[in-house]
PDB file of C-alpha atoms and ligand atoms in Angstrom:
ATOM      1  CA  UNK A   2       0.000   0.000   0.000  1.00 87.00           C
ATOM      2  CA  UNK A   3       1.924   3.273  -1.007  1.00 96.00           C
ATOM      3  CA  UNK A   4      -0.957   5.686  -0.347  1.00 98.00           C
ATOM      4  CA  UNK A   5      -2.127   4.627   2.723  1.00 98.00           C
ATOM      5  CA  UNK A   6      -1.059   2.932   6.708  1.00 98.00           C
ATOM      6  CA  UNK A   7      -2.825   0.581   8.393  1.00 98.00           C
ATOM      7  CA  UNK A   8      -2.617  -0.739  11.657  1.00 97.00           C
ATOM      8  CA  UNK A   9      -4.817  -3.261  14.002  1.00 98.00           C
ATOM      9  CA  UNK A  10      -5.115  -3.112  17.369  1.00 98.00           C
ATOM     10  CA  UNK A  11      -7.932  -3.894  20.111  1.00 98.00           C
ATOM     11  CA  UNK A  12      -9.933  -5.008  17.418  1.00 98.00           C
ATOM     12  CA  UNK A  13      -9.811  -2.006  15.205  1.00 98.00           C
ATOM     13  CA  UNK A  14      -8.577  -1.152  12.272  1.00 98.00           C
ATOM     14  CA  UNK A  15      -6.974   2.332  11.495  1.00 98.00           C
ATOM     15  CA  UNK A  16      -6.725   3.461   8.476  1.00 98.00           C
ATOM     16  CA  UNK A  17      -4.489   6.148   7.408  1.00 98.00           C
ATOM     17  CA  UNK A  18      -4.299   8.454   4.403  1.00 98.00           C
ATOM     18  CA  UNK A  19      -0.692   8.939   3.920  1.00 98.00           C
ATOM     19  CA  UNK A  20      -0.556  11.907   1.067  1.00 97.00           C
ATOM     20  CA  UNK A  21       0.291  14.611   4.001  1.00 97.00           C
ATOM     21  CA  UNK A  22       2.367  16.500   1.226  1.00 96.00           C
ATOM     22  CA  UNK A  23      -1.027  16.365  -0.596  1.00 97.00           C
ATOM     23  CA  UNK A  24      -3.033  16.902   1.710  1.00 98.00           C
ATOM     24  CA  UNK A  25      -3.820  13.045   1.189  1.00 98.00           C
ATOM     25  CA  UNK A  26      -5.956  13.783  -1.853  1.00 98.00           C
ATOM     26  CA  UNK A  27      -8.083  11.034  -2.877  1.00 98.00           C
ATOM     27  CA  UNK A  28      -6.177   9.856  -5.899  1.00 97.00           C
ATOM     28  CA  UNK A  29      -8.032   6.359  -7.531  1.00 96.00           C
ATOM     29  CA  UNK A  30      -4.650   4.497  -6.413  1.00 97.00           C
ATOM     30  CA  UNK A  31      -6.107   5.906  -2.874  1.00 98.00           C
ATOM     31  CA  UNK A  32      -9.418   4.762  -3.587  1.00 98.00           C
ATOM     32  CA  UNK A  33      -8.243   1.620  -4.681  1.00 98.00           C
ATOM     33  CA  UNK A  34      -5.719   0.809  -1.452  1.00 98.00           C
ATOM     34  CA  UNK A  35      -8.865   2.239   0.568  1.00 98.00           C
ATOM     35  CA  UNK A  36     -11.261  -0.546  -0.412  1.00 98.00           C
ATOM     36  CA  UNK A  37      -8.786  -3.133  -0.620  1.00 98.00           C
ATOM     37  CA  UNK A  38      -8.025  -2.377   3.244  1.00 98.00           C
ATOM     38  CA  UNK A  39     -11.775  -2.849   4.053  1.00 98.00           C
ATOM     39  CA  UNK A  40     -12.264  -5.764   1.981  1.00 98.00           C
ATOM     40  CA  UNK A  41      -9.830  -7.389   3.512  1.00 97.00           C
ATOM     41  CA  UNK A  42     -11.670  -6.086   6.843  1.00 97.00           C
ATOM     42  CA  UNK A  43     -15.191  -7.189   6.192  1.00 95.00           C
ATOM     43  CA  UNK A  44     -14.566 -11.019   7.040  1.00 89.00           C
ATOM     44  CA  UNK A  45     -11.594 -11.140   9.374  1.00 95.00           C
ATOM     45  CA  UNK A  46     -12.467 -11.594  12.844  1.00 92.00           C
ATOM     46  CA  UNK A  47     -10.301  -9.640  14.474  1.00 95.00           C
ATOM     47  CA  UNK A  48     -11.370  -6.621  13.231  1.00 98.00           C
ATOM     48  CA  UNK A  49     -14.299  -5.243  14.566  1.00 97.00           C
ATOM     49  CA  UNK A  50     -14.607  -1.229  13.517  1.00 98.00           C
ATOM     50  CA  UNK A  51     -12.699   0.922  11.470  1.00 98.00           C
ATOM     51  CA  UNK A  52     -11.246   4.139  11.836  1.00 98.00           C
ATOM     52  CA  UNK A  53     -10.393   6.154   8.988  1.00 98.00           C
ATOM     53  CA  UNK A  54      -8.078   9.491   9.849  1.00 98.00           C
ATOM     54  CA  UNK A  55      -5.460  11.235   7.538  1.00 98.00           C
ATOM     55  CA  UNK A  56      -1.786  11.742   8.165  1.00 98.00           C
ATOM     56  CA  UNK A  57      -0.305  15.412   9.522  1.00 96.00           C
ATOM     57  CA  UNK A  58      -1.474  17.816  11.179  1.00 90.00           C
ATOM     58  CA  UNK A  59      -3.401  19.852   8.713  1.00 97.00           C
ATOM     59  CA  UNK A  60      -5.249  17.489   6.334  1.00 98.00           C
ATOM     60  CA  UNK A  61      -8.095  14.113   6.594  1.00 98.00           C
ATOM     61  CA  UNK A  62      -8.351  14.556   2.792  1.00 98.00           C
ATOM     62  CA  UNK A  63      -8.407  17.649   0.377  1.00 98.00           C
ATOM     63  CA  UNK A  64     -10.804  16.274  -1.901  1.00 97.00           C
ATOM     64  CA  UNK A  65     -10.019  14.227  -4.947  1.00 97.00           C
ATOM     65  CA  UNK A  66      -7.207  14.403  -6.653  1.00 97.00           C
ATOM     66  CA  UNK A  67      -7.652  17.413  -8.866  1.00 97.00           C
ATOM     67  CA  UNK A  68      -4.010  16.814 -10.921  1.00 96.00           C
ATOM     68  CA  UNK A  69      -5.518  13.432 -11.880  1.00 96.00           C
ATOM     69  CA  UNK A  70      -8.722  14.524 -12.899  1.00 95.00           C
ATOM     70  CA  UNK A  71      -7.892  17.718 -15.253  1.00 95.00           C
ATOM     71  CA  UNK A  72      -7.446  16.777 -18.395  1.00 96.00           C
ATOM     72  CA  UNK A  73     -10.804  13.856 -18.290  1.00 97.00           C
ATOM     73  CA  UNK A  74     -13.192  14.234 -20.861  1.00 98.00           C
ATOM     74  CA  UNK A  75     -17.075  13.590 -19.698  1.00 98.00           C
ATOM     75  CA  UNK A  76     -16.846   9.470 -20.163  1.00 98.00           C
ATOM     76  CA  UNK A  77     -14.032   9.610 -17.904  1.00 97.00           C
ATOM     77  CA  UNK A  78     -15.210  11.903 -15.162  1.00 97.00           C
ATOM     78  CA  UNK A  79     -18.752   9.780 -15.019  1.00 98.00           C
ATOM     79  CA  UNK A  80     -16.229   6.252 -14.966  1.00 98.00           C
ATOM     80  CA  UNK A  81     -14.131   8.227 -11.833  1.00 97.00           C
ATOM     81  CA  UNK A  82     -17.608   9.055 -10.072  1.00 98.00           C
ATOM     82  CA  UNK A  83     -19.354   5.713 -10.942  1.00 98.00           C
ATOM     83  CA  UNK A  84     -16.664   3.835 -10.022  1.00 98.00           C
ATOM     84  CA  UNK A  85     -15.994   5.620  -6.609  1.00 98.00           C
ATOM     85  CA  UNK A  86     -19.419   5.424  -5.288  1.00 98.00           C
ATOM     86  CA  UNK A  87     -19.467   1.414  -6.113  1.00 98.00           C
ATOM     87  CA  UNK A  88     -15.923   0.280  -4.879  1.00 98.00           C
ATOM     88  CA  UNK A  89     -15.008   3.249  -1.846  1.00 98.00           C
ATOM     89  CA  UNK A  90     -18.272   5.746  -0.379  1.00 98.00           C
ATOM     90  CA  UNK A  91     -21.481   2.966  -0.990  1.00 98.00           C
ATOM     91  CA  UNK A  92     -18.748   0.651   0.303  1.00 98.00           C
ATOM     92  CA  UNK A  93     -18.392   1.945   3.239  1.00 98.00           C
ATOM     93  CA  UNK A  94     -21.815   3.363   4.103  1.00 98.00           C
ATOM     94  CA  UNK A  95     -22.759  -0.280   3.539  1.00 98.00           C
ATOM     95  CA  UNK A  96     -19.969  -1.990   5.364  1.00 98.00           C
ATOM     96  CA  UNK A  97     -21.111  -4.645   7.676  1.00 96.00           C
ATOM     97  CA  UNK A  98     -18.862  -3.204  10.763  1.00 98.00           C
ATOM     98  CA  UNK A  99     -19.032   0.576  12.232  1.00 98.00           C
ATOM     99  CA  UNK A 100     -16.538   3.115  10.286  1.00 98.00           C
ATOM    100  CA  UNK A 101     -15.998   6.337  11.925  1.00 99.00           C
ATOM    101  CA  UNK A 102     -14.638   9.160  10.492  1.00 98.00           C
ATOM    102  CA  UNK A 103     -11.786  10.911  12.443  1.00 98.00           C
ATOM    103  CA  UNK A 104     -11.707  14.666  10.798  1.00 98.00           C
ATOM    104  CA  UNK A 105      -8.216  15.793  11.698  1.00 98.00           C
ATOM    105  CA  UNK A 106      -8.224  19.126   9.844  1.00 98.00           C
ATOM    106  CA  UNK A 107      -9.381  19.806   6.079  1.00 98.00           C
ATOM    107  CA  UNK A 108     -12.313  17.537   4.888  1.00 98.00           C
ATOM    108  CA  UNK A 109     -13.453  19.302   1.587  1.00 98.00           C
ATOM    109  CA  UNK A 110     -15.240  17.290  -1.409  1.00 98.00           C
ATOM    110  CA  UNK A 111     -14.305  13.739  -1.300  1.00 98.00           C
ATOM    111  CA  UNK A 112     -13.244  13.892   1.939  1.00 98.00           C
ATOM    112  CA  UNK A 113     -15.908  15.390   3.010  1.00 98.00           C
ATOM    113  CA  UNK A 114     -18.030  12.803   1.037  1.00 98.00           C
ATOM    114  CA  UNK A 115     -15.761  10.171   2.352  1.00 98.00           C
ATOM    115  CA  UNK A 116     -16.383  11.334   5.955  1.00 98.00           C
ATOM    116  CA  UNK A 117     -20.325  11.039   5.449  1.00 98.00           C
ATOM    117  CA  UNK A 118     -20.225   7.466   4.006  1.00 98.00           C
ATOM    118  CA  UNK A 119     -19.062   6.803   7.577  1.00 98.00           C
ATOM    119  CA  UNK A 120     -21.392   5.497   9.880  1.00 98.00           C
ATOM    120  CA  UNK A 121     -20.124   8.159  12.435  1.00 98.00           C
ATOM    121  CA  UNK A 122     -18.002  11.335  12.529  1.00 98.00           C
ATOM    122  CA  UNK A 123     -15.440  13.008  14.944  1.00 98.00           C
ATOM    123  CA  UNK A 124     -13.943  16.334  14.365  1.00 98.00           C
ATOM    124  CA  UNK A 125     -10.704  18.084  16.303  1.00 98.00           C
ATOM    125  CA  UNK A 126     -11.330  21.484  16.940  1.00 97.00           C
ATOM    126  CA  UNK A 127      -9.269  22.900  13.793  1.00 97.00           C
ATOM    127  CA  UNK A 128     -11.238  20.799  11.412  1.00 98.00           C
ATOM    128  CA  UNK A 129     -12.709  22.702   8.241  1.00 98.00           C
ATOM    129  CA  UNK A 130     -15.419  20.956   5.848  1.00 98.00           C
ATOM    130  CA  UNK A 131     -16.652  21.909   2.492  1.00 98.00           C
ATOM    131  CA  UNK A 132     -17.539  21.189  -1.021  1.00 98.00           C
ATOM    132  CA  UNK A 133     -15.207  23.870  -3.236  1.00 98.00           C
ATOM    133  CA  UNK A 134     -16.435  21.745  -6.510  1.00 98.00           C
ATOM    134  CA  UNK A 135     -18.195  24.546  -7.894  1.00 98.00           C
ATOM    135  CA  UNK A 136     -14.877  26.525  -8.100  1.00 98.00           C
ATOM    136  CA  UNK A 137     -13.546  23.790 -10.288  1.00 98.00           C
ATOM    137  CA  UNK A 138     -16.447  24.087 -12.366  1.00 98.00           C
ATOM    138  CA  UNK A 139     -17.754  20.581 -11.336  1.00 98.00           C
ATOM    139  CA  UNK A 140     -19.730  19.208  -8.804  1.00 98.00           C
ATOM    140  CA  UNK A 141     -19.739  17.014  -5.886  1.00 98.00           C
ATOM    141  CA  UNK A 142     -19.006  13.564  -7.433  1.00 98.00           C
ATOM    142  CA  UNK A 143     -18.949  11.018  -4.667  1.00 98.00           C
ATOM    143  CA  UNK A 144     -22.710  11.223  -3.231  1.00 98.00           C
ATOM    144  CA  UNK A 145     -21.720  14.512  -1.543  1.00 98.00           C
ATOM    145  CA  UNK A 146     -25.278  16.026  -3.337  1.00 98.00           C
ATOM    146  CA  UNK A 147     -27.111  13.063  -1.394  1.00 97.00           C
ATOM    147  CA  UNK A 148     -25.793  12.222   1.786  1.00 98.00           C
ATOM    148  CA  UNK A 149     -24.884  15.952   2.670  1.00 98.00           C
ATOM    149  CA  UNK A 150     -29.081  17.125   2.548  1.00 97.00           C
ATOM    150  CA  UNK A 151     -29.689  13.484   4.113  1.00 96.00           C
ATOM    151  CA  UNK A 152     -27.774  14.911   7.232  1.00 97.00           C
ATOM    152  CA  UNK A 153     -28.087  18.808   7.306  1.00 98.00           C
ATOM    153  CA  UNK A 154     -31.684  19.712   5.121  1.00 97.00           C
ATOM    154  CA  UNK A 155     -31.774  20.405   1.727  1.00 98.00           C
ATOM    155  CA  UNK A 156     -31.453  24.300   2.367  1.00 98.00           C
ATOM    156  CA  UNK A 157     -28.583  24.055   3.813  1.00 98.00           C
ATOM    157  CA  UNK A 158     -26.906  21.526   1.345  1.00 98.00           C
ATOM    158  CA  UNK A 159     -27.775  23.721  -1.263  1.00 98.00           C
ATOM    159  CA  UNK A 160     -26.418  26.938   0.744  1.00 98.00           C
ATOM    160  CA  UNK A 161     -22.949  24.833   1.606  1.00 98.00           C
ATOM    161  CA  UNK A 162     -22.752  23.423  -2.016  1.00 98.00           C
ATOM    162  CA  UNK A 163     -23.487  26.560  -3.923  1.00 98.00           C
ATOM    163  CA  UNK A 164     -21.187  28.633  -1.856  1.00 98.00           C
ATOM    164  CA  UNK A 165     -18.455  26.240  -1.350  1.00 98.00           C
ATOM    165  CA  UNK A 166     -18.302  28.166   2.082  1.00 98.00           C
ATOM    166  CA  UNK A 167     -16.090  25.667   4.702  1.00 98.00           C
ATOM    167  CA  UNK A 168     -17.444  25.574   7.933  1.00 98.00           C
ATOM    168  CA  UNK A 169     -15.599  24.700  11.158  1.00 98.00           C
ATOM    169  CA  UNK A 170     -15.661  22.158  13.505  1.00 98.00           C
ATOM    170  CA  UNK A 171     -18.062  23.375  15.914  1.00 98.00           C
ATOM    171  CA  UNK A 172     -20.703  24.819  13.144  1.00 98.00           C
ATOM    172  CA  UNK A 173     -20.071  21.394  11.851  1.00 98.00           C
ATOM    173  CA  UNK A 174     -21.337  20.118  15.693  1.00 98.00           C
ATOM    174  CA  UNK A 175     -24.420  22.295  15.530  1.00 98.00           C
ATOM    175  CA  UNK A 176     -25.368  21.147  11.807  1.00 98.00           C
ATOM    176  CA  UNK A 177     -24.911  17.983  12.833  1.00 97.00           C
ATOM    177  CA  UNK A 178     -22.787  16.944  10.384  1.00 98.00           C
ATOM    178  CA  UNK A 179     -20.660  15.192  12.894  1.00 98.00           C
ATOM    179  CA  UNK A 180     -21.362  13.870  16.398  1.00 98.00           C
ATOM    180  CA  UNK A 181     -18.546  14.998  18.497  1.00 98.00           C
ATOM    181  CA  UNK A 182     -15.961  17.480  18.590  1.00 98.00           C
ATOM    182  CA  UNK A 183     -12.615  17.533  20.539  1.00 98.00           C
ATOM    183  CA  UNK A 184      -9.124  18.180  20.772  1.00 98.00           C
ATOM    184  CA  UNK A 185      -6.609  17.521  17.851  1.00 97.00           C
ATOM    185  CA  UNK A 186      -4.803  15.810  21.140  1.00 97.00           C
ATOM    186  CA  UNK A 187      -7.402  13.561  21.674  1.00 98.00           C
ATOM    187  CA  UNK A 188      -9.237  12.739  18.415  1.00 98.00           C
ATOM    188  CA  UNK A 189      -8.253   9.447  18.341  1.00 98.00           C
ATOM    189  CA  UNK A 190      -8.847   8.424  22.125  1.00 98.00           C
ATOM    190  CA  UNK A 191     -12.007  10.072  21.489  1.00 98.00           C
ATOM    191  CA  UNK A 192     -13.128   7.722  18.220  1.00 98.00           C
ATOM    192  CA  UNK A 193     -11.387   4.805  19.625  1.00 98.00           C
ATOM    193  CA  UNK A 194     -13.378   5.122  22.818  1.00 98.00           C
ATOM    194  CA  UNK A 195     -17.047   5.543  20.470  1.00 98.00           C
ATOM    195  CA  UNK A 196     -15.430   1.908  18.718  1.00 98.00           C
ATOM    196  CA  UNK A 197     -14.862   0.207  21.485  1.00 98.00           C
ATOM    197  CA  UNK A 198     -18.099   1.141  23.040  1.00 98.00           C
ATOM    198  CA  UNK A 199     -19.951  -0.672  19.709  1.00 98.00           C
ATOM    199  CA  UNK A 200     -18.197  -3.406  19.406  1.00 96.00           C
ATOM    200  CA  UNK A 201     -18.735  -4.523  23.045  1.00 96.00           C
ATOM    201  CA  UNK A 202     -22.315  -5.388  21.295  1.00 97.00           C
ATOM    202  CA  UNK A 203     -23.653  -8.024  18.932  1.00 97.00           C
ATOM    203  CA  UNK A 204     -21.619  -7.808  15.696  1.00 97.00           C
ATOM    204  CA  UNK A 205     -24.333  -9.585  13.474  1.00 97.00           C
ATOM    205  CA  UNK A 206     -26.793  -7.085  15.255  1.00 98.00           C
ATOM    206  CA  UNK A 207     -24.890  -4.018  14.545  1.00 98.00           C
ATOM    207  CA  UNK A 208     -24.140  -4.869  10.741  1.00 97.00           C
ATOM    208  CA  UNK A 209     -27.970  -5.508  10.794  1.00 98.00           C
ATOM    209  CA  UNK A 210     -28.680  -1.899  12.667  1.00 98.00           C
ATOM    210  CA  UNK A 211     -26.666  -0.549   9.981  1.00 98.00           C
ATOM    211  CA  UNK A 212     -28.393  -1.882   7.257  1.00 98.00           C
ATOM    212  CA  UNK A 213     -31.636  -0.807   8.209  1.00 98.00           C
ATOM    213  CA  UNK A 214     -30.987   2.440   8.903  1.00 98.00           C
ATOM    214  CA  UNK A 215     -29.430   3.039   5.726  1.00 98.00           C
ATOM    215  CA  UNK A 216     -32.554   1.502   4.009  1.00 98.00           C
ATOM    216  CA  UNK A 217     -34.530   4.638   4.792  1.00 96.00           C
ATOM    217  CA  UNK A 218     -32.602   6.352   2.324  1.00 94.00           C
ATOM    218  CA  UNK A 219     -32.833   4.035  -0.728  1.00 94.00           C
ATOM    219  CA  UNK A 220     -34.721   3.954  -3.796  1.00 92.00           C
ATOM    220  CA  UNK A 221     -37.912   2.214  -3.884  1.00 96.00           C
ATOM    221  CA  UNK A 222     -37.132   0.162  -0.270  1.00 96.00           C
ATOM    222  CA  UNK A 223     -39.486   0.379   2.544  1.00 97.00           C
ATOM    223  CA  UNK A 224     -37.001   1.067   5.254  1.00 97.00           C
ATOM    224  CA  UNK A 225     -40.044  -0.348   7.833  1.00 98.00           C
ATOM    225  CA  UNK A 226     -40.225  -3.796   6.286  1.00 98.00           C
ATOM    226  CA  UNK A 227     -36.437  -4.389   5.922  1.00 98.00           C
ATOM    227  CA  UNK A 228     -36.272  -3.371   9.591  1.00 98.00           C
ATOM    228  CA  UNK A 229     -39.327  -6.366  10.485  1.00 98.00           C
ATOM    229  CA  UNK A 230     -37.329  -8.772   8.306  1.00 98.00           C
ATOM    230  CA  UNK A 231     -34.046  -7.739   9.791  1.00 98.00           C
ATOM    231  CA  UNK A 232     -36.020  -7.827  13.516  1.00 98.00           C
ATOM    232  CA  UNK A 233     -37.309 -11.134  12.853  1.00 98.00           C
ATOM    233  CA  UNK A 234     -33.823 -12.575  11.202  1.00 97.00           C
ATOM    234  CA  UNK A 235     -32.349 -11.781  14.914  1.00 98.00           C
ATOM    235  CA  UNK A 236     -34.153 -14.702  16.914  1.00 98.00           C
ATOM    236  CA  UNK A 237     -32.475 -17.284  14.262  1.00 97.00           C
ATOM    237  CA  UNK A 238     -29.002 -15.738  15.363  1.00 97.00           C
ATOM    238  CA  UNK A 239     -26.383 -17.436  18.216  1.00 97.00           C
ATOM    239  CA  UNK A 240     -25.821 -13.658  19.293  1.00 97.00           C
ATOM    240  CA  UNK A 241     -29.244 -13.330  20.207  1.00 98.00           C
ATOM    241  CA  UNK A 242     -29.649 -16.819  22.183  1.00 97.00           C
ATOM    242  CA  UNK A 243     -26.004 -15.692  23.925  1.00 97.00           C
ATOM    243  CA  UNK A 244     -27.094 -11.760  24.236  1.00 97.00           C
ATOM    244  CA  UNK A 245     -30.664 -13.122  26.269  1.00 97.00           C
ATOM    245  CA  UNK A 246     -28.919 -15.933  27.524  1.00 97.00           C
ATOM    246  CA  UNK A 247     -26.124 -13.612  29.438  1.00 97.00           C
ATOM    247  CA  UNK A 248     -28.888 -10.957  30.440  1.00 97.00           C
ATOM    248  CA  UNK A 249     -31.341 -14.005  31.782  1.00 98.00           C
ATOM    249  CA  UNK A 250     -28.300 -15.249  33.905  1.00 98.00           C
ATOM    250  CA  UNK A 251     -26.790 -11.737  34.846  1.00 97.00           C
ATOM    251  CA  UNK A 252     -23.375 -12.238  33.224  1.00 97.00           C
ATOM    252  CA  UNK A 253     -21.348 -10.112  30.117  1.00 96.00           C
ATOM    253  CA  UNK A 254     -22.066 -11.428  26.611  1.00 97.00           C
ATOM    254  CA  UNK A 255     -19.496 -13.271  24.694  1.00 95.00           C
ATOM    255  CA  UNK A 256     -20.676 -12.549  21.169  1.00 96.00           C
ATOM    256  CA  UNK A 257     -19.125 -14.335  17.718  1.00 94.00           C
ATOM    257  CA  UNK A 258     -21.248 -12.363  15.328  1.00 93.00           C
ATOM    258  CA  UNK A 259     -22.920 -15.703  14.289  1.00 94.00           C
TER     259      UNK A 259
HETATM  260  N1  LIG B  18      -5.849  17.441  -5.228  1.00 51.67           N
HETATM  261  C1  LIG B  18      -4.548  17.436  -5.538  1.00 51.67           C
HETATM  262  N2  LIG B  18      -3.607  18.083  -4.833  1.00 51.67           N
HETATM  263  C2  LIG B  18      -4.010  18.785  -3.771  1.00 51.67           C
HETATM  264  C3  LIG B  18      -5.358  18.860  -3.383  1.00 51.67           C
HETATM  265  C4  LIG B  18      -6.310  18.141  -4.164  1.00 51.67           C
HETATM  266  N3  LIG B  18      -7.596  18.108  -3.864  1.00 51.67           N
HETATM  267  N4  LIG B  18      -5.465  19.652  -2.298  1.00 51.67           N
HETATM  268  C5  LIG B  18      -4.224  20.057  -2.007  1.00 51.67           C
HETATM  269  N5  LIG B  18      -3.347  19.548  -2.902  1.00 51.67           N
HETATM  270  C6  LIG B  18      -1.887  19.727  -2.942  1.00 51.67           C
HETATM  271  C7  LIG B  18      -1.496  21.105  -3.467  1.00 51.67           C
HETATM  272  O1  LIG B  18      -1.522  21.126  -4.877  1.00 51.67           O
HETATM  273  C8  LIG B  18      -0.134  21.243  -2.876  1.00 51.67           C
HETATM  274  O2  LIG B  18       0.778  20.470  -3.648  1.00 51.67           O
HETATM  275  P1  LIG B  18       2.206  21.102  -4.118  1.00 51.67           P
HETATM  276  O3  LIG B  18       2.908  21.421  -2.825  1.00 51.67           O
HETATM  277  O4  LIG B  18       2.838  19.980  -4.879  1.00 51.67           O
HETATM  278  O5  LIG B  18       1.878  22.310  -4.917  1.00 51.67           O
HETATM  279  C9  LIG B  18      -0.245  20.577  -1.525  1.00 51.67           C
HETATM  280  O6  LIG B  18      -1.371  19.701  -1.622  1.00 51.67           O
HETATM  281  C10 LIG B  18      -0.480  21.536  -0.374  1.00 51.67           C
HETATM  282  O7  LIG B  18      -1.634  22.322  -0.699  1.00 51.67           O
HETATM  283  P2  LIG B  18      -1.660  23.924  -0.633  1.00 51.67           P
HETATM  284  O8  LIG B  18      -2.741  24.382  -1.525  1.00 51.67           O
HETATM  285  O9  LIG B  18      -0.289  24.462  -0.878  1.00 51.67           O
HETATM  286  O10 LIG B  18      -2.034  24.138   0.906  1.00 51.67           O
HETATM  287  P3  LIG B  18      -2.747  25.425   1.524  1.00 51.67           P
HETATM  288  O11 LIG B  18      -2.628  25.264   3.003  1.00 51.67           O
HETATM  289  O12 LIG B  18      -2.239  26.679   0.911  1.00 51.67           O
HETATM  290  O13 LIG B  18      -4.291  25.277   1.132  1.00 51.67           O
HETATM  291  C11 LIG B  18      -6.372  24.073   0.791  1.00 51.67           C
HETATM  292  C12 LIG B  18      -5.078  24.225   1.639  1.00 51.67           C
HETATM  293  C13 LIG B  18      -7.066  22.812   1.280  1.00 51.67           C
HETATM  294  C14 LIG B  18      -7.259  25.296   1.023  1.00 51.67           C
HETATM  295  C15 LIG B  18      -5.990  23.959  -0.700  1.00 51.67           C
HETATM  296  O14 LIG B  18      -4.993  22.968  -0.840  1.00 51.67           O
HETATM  297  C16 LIG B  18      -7.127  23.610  -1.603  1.00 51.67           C
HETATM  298  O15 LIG B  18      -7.952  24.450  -1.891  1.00 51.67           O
HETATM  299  N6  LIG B  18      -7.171  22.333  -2.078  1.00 51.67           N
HETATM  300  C17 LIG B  18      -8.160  21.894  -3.023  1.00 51.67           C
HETATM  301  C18 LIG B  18      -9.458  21.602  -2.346  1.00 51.67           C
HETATM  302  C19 LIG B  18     -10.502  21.187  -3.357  1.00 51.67           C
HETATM  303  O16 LIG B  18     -10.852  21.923  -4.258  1.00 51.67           O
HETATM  304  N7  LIG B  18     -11.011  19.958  -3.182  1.00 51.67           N
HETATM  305  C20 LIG B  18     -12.068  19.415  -4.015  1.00 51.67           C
HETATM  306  C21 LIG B  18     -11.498  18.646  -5.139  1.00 51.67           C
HETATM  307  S1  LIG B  18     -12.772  18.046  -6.202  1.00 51.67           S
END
């Protein structure tokens, strides 16, 4: 992997953007490394949430990788965006164990759209988001128009995406585009604390929680029946018979995610 770090400990995964001296732009040899980490990720045991941060101090990701992009004609651009959503940002908003974003400075258009693939979001106080796109003369590519009104209203998607105004991490808080803010000292404590608070639970319960929340916001899917099918799907599961089981006999859990 040349783009980006990885590293495994008490059950999660960090990955790292490693571009600092580009601000670890999203280049598709990013993208690629990026999914290749979590495919890896999505069956091995030992690895029960992800965290996804950049490298330095001033940069999770600057966006794509506008060098790469400059000379693509309008086949090319649609290919880049197509193929983004399918094999990095559905990925992950799909991914069968929590992601969480750790925002360690500038998250602007892909990054940004990274960040709200994630299942949850943590910002350090000197974090700046934003969608400049429209000063490149394109647009948010990677479900950035979508998943930024699915979180903040359409008014102010429209308002952040037409201005390309960043905000900081604290408007960022109040938008609710992410869930916590805190220190650039303790950002990672911080998401590695929200991690290992989920994955004390069921993990074939929280890939299921996952999936039906996300159903609310697809096409033609009645987010209410995938949740009684998901509901029901539960009492066939050994995490269920162990999760009753150890609250029936007043003891801790010991889930496999079976
Ligand atoms: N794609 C490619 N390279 C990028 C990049 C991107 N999205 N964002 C930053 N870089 C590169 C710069 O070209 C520069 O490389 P160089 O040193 O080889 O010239 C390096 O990262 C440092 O960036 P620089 O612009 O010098 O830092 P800055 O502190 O002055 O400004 C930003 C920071 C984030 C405001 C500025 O880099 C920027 O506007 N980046 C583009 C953001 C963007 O439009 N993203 C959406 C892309 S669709």
């Amino acid at each position: 992997m040349d783009n980006i770090l990885t590293h495994v400990e008490n059950s999660i995964l960090t990955i790292t953007i490693n571009r600092p001296d580009k601000l670890n732009a999203l280049s598709t040899a990013t993208i690629q490394e990026l999914h290749d980490a979590l495919q890896g990720a999505t069956s091995n045991n030992n690895i029960r949430a992800i965290v996804i941060t950049g490298s330095g101090d001033k940069a999770f990701i600057a966006g794509a990788d506008i060098a790469e992009f400059s000379n693509f004609t309008a086949p090319q651009g649609e290919t880049l965006s197509r193929n983004g959503h399918k094999i990095l940002f559905d990925f992950v908003e799909n991914f069968n164990k929590p992601v969480i974003a750790a925002i360690n400075g500038f998250a602007l258009g892909g990054g940004l759209e990274l960040a709200l693939c994630c299942h949850i979001r943590i910002a350090s106080d000197n974090a700046k988001m934003g969608f400049p796109e429209l000063n490149l003369g394109v647009i948010p590519g990677y479900g950035g128009t979508q998943r930024l009104a699915q979180l903040v209203g359409k008014g102010k998607a429209m308002e952040l995406i037409l201005t390309t105004d960043m905000v900081n991490a604290e408007e960022a808080f109040q938008l609710k585009l992410v869930n916590i803010v805190t220190t650039k000292e303790n950002l990672l404590t911080k998401a590695y604390e929200i991690a290992t608070k989920i994955i004390s639970k069921s993990p074939r319960a929280i890939a299921t929680a996952i999936k039906a929340i996300n159903a609310n916001y697809k096409d033609g899917v009645n987010g209410f029946e995938v949740e009684i099918k998901e509901f029901g799907n539960c009492f066939d599961t050994a995490d269920f018979k162990e999760g009753v089981g150890a609250f029936l006999e007043k003891r801790k859990p010991n889930f496999t995610g079976e």
